[in-house]
PDB file of C-alpha atoms in Angstrom:
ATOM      1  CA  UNK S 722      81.278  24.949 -42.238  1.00  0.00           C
ATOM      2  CA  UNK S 723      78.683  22.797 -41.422  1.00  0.00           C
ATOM      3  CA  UNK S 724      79.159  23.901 -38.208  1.00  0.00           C
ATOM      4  CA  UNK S 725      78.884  27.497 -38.717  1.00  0.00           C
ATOM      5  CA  UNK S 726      75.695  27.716 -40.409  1.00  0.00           C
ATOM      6  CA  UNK S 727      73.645  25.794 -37.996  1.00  0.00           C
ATOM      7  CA  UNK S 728      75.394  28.392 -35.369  1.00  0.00           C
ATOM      8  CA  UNK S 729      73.991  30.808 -37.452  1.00  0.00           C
ATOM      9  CA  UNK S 730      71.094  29.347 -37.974  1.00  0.00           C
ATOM     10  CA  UNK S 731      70.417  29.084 -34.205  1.00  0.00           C
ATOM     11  CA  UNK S 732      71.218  32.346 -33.310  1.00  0.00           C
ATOM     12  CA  UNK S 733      68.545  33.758 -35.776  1.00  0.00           C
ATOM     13  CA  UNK S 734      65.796  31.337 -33.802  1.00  0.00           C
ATOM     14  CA  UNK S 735      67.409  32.412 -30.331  1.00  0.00           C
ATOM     15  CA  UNK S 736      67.194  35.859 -30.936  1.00  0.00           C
ATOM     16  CA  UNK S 737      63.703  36.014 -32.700  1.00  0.00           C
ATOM     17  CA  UNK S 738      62.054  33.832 -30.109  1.00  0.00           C
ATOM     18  CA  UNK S 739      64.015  35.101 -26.877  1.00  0.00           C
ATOM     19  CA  UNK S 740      63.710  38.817 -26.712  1.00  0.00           C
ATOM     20  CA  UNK S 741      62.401  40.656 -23.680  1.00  0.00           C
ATOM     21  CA  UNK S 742      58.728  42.629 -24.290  1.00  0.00           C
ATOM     22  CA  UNK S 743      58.228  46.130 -22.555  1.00  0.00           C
ATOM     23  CA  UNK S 744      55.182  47.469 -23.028  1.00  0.00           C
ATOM     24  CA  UNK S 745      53.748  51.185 -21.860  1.00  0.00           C
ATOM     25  CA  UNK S 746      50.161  51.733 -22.019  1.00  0.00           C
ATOM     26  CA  UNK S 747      49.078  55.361 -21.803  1.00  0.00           C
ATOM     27  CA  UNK S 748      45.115  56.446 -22.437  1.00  0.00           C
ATOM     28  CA  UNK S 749      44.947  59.825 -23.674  1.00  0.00           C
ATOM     29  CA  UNK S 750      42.238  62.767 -23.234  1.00  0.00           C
ATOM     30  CA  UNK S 751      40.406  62.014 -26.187  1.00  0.00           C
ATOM     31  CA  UNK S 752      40.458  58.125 -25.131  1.00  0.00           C
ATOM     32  CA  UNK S 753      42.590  56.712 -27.388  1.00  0.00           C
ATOM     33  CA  UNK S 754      44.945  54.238 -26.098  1.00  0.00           C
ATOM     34  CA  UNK S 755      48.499  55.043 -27.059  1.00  0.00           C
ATOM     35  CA  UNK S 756      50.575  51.897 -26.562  1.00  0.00           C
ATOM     36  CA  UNK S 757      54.552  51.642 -26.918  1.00  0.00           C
ATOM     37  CA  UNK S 758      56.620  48.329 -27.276  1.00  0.00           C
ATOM     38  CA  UNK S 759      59.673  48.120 -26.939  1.00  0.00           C
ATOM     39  CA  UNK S 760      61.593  44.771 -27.358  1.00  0.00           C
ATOM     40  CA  UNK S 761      65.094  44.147 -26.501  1.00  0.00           C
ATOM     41  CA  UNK S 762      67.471  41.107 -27.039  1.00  0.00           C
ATOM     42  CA  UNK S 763      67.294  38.749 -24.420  1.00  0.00           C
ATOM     43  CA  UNK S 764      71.008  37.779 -22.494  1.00  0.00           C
ATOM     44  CA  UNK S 765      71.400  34.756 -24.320  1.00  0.00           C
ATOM     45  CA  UNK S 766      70.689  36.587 -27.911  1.00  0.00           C
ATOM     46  CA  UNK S 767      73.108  39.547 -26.484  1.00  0.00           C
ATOM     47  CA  UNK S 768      75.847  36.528 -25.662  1.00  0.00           C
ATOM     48  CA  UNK S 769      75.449  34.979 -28.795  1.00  0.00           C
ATOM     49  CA  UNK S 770      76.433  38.125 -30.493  1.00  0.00           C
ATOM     50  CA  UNK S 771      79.337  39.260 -28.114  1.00  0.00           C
ATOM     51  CA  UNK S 772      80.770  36.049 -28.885  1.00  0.00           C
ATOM     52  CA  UNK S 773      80.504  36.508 -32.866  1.00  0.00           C
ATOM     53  CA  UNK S 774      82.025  39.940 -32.328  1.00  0.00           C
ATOM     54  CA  UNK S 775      84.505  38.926 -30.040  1.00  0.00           C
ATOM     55  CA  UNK S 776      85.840  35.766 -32.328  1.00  0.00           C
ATOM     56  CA  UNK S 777      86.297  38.437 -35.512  1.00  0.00           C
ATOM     57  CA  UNK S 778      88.233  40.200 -33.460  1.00  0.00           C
ATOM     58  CA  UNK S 779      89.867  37.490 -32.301  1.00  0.00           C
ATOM     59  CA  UNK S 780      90.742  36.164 -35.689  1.00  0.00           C
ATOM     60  CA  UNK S 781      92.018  40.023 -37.025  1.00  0.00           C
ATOM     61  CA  UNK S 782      94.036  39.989 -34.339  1.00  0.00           C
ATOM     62  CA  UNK S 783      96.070  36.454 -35.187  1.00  0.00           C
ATOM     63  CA  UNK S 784      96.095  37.164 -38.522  1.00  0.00           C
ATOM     64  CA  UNK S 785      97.965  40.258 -38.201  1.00  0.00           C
ATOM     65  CA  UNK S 786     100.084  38.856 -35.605  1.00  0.00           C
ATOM     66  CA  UNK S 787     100.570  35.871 -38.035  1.00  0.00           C
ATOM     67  CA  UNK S 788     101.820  38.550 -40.983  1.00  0.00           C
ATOM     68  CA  UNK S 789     103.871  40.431 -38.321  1.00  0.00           C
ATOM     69  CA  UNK S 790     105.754  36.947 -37.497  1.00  0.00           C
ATOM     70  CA  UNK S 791     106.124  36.209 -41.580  1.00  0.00           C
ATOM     71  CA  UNK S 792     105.050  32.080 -40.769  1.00  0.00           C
ATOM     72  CA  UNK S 793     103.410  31.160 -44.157  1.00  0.00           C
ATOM     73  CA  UNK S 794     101.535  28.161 -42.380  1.00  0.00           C
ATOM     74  CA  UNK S 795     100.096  30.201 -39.882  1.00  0.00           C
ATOM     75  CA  UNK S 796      99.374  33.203 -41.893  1.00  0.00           C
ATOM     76  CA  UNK S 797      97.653  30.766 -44.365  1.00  0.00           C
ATOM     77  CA  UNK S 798      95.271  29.042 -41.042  1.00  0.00           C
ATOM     78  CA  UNK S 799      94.809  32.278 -39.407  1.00  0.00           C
ATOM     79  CA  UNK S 800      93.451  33.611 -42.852  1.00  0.00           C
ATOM     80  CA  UNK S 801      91.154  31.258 -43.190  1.00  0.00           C
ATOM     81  CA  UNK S 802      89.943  31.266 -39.389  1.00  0.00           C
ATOM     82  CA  UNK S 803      89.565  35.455 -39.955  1.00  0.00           C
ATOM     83  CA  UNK S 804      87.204  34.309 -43.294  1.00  0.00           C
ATOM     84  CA  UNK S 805      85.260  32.241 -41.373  1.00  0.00           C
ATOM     85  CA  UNK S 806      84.538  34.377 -38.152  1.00  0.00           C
ATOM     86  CA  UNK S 807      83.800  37.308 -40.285  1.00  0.00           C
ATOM     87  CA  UNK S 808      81.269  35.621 -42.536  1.00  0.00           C
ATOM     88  CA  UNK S 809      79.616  34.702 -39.245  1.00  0.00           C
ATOM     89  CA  UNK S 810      80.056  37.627 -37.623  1.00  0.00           C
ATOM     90  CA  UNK S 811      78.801  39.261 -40.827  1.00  0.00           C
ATOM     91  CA  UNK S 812      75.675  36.914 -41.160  1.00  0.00           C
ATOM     92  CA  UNK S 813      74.569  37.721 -37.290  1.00  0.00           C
ATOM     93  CA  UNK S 814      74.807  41.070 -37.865  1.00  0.00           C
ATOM     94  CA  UNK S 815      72.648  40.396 -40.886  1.00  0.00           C
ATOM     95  CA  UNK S 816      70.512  37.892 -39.254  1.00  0.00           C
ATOM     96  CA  UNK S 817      69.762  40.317 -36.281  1.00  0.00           C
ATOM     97  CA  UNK S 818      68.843  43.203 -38.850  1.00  0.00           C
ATOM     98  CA  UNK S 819      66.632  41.209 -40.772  1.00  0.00           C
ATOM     99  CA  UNK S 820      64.386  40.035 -37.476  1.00  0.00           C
ATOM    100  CA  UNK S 821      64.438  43.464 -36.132  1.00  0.00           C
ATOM    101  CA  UNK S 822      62.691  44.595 -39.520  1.00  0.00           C
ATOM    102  CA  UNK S 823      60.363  41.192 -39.201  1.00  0.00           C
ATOM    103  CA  UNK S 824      59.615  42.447 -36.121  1.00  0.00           C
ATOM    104  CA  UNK S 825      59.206  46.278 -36.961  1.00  0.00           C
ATOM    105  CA  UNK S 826      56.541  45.151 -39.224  1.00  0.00           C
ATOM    106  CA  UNK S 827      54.755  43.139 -37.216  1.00  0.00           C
ATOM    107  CA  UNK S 828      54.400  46.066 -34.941  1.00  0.00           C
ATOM    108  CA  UNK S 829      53.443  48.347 -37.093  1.00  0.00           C
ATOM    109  CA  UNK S 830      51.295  46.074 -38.424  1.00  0.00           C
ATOM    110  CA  UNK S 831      49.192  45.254 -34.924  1.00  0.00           C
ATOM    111  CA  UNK S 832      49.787  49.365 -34.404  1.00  0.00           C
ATOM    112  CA  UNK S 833      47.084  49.463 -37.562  1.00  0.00           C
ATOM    113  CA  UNK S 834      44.776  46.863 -36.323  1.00  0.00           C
ATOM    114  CA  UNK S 835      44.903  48.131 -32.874  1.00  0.00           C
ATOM    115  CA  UNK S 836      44.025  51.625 -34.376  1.00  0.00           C
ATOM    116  CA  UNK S 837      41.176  50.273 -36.446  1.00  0.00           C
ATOM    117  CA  UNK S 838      40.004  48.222 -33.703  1.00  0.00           C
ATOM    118  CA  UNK S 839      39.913  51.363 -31.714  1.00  0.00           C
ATOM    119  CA  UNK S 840      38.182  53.567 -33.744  1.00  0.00           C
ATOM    120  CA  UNK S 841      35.728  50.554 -34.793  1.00  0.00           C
ATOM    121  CA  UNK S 842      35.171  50.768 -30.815  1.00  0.00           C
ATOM    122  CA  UNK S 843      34.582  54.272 -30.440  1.00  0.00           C
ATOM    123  CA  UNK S 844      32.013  54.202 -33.472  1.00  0.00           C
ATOM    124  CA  UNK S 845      30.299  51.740 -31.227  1.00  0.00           C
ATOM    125  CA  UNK S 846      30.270  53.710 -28.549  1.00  0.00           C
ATOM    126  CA  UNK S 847      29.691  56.667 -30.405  1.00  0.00           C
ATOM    127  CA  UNK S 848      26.280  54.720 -31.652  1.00  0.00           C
ATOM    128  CA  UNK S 849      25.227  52.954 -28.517  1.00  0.00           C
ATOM    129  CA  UNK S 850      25.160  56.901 -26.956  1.00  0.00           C
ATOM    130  CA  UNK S 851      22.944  58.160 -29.641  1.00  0.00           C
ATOM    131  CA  UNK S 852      20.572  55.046 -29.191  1.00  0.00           C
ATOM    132  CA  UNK S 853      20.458  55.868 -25.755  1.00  0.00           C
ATOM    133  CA  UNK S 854      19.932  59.180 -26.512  1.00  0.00           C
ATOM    134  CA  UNK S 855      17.037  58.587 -28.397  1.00  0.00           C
ATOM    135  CA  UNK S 856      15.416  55.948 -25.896  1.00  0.00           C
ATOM    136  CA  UNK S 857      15.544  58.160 -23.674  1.00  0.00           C
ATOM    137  CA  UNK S 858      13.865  60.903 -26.175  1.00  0.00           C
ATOM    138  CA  UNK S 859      11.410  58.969 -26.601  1.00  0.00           C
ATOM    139  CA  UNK S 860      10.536  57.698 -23.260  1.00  0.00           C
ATOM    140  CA  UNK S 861      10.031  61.546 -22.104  1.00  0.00           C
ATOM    141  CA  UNK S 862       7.747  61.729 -24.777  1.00  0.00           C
ATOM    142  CA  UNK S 863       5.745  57.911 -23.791  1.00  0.00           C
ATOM    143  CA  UNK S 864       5.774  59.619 -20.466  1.00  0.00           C
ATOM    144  CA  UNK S 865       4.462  62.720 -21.244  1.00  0.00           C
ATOM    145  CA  UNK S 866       1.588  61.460 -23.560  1.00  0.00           C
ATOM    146  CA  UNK S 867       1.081  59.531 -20.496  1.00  0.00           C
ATOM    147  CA  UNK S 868       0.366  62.140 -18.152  1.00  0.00           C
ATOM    148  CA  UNK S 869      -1.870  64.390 -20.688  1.00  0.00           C
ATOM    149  CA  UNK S 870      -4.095  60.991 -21.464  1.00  0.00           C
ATOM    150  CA  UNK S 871      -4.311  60.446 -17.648  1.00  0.00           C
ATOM    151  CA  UNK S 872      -4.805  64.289 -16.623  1.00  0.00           C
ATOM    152  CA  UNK S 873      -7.460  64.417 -19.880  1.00  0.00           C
ATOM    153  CA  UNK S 874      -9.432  61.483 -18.388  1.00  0.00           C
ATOM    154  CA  UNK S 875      -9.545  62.961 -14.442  1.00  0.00           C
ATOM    155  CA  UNK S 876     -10.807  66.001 -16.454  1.00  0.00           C
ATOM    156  CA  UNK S 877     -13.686  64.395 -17.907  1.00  0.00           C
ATOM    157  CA  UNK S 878     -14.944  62.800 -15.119  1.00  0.00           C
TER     158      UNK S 878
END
């Protein structure tokens, strides 16, 4: 039993820290950067849970064949063999669930910041434009005042 749960337990950290990151970056018209992850199980996480599936079926399978045969003693280890690959087949199945919502969250969480950061960036930007707008406002007007003082003074003299 022992056993079983630090199996478990090890498939949860394989498959949390080992799957593969796709990511597709797309910039639309308006300049906001539309970004799409998709993460998959690596081949070791997708073994791992093969292997669970396969030893529940495994274990169905010699139970029933124990039944079919009528052997008491067998029917009575194959029982407990099915018991034990189902509640470990049941608790990757679990275990995989559970990080695949961990890691829906976290995605939709850095979605949000990403989106905040963005907008915080285009308020910037948005700002920096108007600043410039105005420099350069008021420059044409320096320049302007500039050239009636100078054309006033060449009139005077």
């Amino acid at each position: 039993m022992k056993k079983l749960v630090l199996s478990l337990a090890a498939c949860g950290l394989i498959f949390a820290t080992s799957c593969k990151k796709e990511t597709q970056t797309e910039v639309t018209t308006e300049g906001e950067v539309v970004e799409t992850v998709t993460l998959e199980p690596s081949d070791d996480v997708q073994a791992v849970y093969s292997q669970a599936e396969a030893d529940f079926e495994k274990a169905k399978k010699d139970l029933e064949e124990a039944k079919a045969k009528g052997d008491k003693e067998a029917e009575k280890l194959a029982q407990e063999a099915y018991d034990k690959a189902n509640s470990a087949w049941e608790d990757v199945k679990a275990k995989a669930n559970e990080v695949g919502s961990d890691v829906k969250d976290a995605a939709d969480n850095a979605k949000a910041e990403i989106k905040d950061a963005a907008k915080d960036a285009g308020n910037a930007i948005d700002n920096a434009a108007k600043d410039v707008k105005e420099g350069a406002k008021e420059a044409k007007e320096d320049a302007k005042q500039g050239i009636n003082n100078a054309l006033e003074k060449a009139k005077i003299k």
